[in-house]
Every structure is written in C-alpha cells, then in structure tokens.
PDB file of N, CA and C in Angstrom:
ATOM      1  N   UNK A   1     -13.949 106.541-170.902  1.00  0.00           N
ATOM      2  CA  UNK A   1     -12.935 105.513-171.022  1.00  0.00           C
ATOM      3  C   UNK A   1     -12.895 104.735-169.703  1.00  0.00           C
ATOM      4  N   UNK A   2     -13.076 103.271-169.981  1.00  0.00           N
ATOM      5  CA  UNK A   2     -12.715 102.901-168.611  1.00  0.00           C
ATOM      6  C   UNK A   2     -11.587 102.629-168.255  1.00  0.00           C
ATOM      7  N   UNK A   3     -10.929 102.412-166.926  1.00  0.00           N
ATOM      8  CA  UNK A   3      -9.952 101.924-166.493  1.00  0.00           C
ATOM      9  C   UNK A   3      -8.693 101.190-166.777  1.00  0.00           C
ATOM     10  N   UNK A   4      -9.075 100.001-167.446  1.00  0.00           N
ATOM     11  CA  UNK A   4      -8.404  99.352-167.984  1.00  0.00           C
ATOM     12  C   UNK A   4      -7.970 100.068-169.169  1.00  0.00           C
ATOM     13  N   UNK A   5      -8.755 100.109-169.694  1.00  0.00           N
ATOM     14  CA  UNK A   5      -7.968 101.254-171.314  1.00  0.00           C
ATOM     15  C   UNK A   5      -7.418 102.648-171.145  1.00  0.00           C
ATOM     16  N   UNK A   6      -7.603 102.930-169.541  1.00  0.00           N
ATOM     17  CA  UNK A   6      -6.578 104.206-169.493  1.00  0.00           C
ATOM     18  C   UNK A   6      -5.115 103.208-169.065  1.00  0.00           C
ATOM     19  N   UNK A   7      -5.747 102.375-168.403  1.00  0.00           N
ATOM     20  CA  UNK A   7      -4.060 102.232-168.245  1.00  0.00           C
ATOM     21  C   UNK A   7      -3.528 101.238-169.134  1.00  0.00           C
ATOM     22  N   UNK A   8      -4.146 101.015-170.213  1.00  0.00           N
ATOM     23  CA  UNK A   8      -3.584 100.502-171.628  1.00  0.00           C
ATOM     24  C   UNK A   8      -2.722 101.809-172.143  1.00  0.00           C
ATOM     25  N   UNK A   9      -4.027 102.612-172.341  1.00  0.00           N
ATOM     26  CA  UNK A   9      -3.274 104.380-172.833  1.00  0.00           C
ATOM     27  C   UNK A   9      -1.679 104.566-172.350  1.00  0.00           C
ATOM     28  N   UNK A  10      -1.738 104.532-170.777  1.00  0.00           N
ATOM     29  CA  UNK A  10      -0.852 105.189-170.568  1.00  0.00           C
ATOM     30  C   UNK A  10       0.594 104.514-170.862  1.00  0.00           C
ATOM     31  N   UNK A  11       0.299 102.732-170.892  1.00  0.00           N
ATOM     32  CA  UNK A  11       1.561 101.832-170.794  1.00  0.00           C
ATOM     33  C   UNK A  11       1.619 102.202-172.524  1.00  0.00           C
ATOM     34  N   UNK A  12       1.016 102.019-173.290  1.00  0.00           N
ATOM     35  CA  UNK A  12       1.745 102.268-174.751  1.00  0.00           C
ATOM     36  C   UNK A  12       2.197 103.793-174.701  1.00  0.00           C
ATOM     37  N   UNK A  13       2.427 104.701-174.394  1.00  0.00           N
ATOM     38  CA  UNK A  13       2.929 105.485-174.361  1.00  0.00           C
ATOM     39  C   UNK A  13       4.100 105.538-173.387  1.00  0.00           C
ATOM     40  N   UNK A  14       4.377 104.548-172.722  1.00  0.00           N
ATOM     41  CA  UNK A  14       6.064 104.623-172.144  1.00  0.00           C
ATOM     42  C   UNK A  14       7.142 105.276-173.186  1.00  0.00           C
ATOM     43  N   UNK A  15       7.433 106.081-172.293  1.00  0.00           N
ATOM     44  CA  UNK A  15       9.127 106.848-173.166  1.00  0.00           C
ATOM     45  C   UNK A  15       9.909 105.496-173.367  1.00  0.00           C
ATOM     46  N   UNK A  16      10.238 106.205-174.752  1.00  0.00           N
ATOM     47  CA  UNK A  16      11.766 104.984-175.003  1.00  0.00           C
ATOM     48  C   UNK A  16      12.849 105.239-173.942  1.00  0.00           C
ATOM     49  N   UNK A  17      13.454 104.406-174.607  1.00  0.00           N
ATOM     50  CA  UNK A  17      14.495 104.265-173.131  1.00  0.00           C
ATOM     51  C   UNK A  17      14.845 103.539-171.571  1.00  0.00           C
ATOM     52  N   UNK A  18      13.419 103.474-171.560  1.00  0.00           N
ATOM     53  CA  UNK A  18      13.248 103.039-170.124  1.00  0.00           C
ATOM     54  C   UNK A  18      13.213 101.254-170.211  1.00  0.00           C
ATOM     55  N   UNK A  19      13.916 100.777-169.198  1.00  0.00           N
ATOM     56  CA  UNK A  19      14.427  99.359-169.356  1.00  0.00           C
ATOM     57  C   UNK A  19      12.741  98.619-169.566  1.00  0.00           C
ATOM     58  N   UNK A  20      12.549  97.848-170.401  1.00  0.00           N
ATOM     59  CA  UNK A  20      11.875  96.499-170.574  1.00  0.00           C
ATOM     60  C   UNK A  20      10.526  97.529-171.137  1.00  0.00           C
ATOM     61  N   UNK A  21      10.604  98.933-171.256  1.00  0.00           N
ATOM     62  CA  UNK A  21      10.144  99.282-171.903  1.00  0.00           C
ATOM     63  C   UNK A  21       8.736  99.033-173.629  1.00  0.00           C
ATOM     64  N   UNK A  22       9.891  98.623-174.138  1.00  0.00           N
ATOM     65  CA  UNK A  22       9.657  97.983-175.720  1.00  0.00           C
ATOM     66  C   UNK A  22       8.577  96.772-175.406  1.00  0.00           C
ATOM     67  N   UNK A  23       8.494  96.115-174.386  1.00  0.00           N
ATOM     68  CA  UNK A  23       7.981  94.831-174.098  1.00  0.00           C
ATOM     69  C   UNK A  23       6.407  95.083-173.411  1.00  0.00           C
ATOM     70  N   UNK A  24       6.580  96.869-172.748  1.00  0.00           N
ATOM     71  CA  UNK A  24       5.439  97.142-172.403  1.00  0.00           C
ATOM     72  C   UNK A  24       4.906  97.780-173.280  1.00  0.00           C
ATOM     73  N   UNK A  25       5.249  98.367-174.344  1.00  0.00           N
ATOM     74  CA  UNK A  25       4.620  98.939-174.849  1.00  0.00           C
ATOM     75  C   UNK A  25       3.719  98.120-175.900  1.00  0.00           C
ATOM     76  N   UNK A  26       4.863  96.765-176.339  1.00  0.00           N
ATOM     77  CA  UNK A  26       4.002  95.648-176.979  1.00  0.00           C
ATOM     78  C   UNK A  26       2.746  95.050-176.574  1.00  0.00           C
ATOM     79  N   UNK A  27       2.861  94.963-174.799  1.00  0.00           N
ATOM     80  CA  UNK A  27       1.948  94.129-174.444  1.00  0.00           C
ATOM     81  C   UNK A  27       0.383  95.290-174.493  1.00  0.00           C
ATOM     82  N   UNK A  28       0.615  96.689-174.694  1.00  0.00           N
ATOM     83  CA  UNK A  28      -0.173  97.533-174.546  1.00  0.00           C
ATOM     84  C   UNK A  28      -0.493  97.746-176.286  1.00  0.00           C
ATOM     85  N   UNK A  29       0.101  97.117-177.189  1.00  0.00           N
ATOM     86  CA  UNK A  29      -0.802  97.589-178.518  1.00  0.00           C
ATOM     87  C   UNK A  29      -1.536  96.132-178.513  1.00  0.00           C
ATOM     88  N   UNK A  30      -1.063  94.897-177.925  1.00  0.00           N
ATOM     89  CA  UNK A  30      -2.161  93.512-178.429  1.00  0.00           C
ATOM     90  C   UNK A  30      -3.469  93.729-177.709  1.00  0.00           C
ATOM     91  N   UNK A  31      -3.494  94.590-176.396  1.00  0.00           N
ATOM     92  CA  UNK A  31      -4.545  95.047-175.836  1.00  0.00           C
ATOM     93  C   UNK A  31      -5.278  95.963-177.191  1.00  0.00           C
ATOM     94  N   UNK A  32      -4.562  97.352-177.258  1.00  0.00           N
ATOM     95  CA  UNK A  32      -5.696  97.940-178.724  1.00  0.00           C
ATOM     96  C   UNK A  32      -5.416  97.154-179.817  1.00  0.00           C
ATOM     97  N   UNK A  33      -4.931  96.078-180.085  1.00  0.00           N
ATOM     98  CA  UNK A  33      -5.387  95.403-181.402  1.00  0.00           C
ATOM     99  C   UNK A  33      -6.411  94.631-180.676  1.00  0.00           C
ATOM    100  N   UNK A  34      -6.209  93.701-180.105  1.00  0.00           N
ATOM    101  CA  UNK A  34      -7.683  92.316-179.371  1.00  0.00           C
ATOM    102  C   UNK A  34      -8.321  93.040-179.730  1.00  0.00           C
ATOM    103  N   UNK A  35      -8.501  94.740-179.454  1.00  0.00           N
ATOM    104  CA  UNK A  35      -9.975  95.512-179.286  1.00  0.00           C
ATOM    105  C   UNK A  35     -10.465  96.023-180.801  1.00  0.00           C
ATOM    106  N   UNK A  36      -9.469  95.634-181.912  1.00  0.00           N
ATOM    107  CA  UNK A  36      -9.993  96.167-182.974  1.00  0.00           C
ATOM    108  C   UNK A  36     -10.067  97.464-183.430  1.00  0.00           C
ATOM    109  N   UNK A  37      -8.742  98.373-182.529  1.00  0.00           N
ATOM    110  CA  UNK A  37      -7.883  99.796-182.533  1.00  0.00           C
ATOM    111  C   UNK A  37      -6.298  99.868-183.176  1.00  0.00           C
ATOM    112  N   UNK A  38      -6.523  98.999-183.593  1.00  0.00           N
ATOM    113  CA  UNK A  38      -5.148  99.125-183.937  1.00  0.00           C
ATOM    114  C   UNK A  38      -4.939  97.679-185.152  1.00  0.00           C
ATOM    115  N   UNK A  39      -4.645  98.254-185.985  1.00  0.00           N
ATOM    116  CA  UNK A  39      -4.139  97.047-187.205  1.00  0.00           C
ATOM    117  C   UNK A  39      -3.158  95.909-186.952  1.00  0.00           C
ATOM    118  N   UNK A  40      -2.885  95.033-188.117  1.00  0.00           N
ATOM    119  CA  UNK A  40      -1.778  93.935-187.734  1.00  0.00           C
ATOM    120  C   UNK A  40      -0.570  94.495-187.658  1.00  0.00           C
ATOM    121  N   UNK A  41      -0.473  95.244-189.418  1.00  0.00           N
ATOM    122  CA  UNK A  41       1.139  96.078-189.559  1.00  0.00           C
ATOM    123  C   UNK A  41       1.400  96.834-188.149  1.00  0.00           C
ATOM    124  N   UNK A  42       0.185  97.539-187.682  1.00  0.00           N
ATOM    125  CA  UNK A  42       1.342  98.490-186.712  1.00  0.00           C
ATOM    126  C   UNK A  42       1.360  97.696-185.477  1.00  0.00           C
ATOM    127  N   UNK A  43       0.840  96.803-185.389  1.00  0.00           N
ATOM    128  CA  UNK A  43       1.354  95.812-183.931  1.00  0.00           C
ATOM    129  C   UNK A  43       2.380  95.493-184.381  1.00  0.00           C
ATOM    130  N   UNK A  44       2.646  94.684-185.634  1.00  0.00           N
ATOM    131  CA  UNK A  44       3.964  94.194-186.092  1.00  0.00           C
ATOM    132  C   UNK A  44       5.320  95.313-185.629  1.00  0.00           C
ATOM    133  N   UNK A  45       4.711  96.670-185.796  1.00  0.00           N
ATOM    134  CA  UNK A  45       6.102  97.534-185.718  1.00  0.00           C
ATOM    135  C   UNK A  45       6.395  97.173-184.288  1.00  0.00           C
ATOM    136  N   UNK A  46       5.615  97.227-183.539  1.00  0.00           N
ATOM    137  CA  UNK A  46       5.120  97.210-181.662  1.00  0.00           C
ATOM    138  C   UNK A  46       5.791  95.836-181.267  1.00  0.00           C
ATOM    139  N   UNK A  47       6.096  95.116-182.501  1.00  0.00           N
ATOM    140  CA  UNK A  47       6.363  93.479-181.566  1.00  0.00           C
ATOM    141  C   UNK A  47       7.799  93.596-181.797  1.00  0.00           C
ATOM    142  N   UNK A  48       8.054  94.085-183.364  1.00  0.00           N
ATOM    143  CA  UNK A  48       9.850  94.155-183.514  1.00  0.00           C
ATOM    144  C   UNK A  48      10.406  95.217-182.617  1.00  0.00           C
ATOM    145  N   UNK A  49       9.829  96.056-182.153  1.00  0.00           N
ATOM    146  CA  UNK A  49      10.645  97.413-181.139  1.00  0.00           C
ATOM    147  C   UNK A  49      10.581  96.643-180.172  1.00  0.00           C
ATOM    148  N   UNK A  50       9.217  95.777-179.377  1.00  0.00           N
ATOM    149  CA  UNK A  50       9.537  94.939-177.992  1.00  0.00           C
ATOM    150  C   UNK A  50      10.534  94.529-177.559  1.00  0.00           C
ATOM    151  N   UNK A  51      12.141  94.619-178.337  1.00  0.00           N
ATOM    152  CA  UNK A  51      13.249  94.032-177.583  1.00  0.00           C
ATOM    153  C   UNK A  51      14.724  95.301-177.699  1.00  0.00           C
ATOM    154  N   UNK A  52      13.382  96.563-178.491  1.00  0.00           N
ATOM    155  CA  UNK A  52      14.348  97.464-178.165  1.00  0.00           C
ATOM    156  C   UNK A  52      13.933  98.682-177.580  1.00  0.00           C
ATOM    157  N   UNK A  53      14.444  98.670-176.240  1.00  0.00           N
ATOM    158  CA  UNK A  53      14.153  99.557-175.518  1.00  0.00           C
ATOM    159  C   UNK A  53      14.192 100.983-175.915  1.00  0.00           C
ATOM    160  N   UNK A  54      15.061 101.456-176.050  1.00  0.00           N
ATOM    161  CA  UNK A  54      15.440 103.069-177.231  1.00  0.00           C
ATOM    162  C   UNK A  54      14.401 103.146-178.271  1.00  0.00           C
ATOM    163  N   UNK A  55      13.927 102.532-179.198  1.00  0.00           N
ATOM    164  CA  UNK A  55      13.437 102.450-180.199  1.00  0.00           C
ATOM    165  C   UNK A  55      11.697 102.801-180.161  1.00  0.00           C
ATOM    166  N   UNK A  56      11.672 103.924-180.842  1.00  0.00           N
ATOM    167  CA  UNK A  56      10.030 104.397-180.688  1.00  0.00           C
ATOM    168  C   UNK A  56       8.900 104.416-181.812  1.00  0.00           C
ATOM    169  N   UNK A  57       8.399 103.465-181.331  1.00  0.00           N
ATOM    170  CA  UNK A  57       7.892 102.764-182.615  1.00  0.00           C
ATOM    171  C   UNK A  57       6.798 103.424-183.086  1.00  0.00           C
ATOM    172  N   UNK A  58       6.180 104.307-182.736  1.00  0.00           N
ATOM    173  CA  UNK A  58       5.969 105.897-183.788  1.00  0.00           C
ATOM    174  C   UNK A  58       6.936 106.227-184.898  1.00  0.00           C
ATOM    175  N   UNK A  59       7.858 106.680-184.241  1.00  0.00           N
ATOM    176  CA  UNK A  59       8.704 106.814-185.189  1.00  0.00           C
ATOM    177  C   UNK A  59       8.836 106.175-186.534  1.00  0.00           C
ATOM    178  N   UNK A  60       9.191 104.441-186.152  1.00  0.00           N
ATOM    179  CA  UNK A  60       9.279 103.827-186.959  1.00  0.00           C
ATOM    180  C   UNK A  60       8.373 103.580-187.800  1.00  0.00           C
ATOM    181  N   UNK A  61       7.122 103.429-187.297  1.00  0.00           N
ATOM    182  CA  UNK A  61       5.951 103.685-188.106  1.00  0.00           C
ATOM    183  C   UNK A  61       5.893 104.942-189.573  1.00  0.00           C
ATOM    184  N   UNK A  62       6.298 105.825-188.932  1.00  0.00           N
ATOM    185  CA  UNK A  62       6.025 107.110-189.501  1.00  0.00           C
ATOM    186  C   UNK A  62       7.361 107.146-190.778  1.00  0.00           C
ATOM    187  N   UNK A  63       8.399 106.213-190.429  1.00  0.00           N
ATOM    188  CA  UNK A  63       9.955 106.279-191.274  1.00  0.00           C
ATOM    189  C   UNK A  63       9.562 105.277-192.277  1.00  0.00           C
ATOM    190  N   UNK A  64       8.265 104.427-192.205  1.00  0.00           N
ATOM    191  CA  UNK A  64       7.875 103.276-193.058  1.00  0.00           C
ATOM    192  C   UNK A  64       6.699 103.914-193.792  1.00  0.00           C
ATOM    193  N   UNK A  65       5.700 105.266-193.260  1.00  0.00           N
ATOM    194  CA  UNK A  65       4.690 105.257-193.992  1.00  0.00           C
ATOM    195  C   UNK A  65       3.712 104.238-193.606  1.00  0.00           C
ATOM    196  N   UNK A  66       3.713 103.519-192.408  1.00  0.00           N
ATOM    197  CA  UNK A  66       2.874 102.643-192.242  1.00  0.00           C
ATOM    198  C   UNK A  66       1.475 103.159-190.795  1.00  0.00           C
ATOM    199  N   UNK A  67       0.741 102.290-190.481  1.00  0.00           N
ATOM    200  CA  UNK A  67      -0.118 103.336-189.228  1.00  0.00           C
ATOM    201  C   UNK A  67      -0.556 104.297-189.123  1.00  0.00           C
ATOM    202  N   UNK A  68      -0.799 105.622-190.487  1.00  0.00           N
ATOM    203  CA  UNK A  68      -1.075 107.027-190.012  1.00  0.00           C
ATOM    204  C   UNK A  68      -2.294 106.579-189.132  1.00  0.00           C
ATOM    205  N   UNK A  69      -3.564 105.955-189.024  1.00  0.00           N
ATOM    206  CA  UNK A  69      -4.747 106.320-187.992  1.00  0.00           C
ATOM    207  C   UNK A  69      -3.989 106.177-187.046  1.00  0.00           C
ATOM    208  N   UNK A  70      -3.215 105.595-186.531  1.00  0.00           N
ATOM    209  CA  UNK A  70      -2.463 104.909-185.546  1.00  0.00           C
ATOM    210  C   UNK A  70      -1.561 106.144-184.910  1.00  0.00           C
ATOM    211  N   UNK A  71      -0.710 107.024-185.585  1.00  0.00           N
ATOM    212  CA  UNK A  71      -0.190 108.095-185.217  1.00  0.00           C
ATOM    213  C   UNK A  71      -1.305 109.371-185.033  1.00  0.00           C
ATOM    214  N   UNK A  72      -1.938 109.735-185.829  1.00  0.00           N
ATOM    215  CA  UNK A  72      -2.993 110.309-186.180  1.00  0.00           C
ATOM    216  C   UNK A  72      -3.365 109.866-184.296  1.00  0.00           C
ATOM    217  N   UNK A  73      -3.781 109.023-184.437  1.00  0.00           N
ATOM    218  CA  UNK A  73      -4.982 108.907-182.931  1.00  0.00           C
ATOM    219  C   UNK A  73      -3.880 109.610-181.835  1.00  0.00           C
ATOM    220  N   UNK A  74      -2.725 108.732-181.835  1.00  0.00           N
ATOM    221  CA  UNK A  74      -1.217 109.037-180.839  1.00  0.00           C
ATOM    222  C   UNK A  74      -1.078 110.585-180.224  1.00  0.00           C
ATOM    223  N   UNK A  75      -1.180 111.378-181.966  1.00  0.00           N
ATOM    224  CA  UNK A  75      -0.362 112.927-181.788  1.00  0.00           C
ATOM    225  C   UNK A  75      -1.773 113.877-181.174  1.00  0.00           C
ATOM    226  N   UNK A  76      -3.007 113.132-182.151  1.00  0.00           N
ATOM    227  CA  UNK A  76      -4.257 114.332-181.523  1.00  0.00           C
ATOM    228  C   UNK A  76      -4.735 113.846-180.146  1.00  0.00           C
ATOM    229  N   UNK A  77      -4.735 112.624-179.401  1.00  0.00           N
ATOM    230  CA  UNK A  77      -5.106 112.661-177.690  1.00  0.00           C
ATOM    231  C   UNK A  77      -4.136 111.914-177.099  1.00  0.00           C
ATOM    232  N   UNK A  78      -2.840 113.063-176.876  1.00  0.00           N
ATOM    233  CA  UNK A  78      -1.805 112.438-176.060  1.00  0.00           C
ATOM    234  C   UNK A  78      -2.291 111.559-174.596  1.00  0.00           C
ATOM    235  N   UNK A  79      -3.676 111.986-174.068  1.00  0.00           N
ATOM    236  CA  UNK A  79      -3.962 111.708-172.573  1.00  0.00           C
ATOM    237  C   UNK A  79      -4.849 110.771-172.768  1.00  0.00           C
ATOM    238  N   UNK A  80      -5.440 110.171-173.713  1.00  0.00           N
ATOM    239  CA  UNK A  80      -6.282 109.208-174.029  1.00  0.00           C
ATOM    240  C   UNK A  80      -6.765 108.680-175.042  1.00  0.00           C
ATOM    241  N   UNK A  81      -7.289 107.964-175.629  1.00  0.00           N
ATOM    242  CA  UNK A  81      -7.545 106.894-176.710  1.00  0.00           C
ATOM    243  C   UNK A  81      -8.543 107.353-177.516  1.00  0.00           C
TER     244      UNK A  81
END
C-alpha cells in the first residue's frame, strides 16, 4: 500500500464524534471512490454523514442494507485497505 492510501485508510476511519470529523471521513471515501473502491450509494451514505459528526456511516450503511463489500472490506482489515 502506498502512502497516500494509508493515509486515506486511516482518515476514513476517524471515530465519530470528533469535530469536522464527518467531512473527513467524506473527503477520504471520494479518494476510494476516484479509485474505483468504493461505489456511488456508499459515498452517498459518506456525503449525507459529512455534516454529522456523531454519525457513523458504517452503521448507517449496514441499518440500510446498502455497501456490504464496503463493510465487508472495513470489519476484515481494520489497519488497511
């Protein structure tokens, strides 16, 4: 993995909660979508959580049935892509 996509890795995985949060974690799935890792729907979940910090858009994914490769990739390499 190079560089840049670890520290894609690590910014989409920001804990909820943390201020401006939601906004990094957005700007870290248009990185794995550009790359053709990630679908439209689950960026879509990634762009509506971008203004909510608390809100973990796994979750939401998973409460819609939408993204399993997407969680699937998330839950089996917490440390990388």
């Amino acid at each position: 993995m190079d560089d840049e996509t670890r520290r894609h890795w690590a910014l989409i995985r920001t804990p909820p909660g943390i201020e401006w949060s939601g906004r990094t974690r957005y700007a870290a799935a248009m990185f794995f979508y550009q790359r053709g890792q990630m679908n439209a729907e689950t960026l879509e979940i990634y762009r509506i959580c971008s203004r909510l910090d608390a809100e973990d858009p796994v979750s939401v994914l998973k409460s819609h049935h939408l993204g399993a490769d997407w969680i699937s990739r998330m839950e089996a390499e917490p440390d990388r892509p």
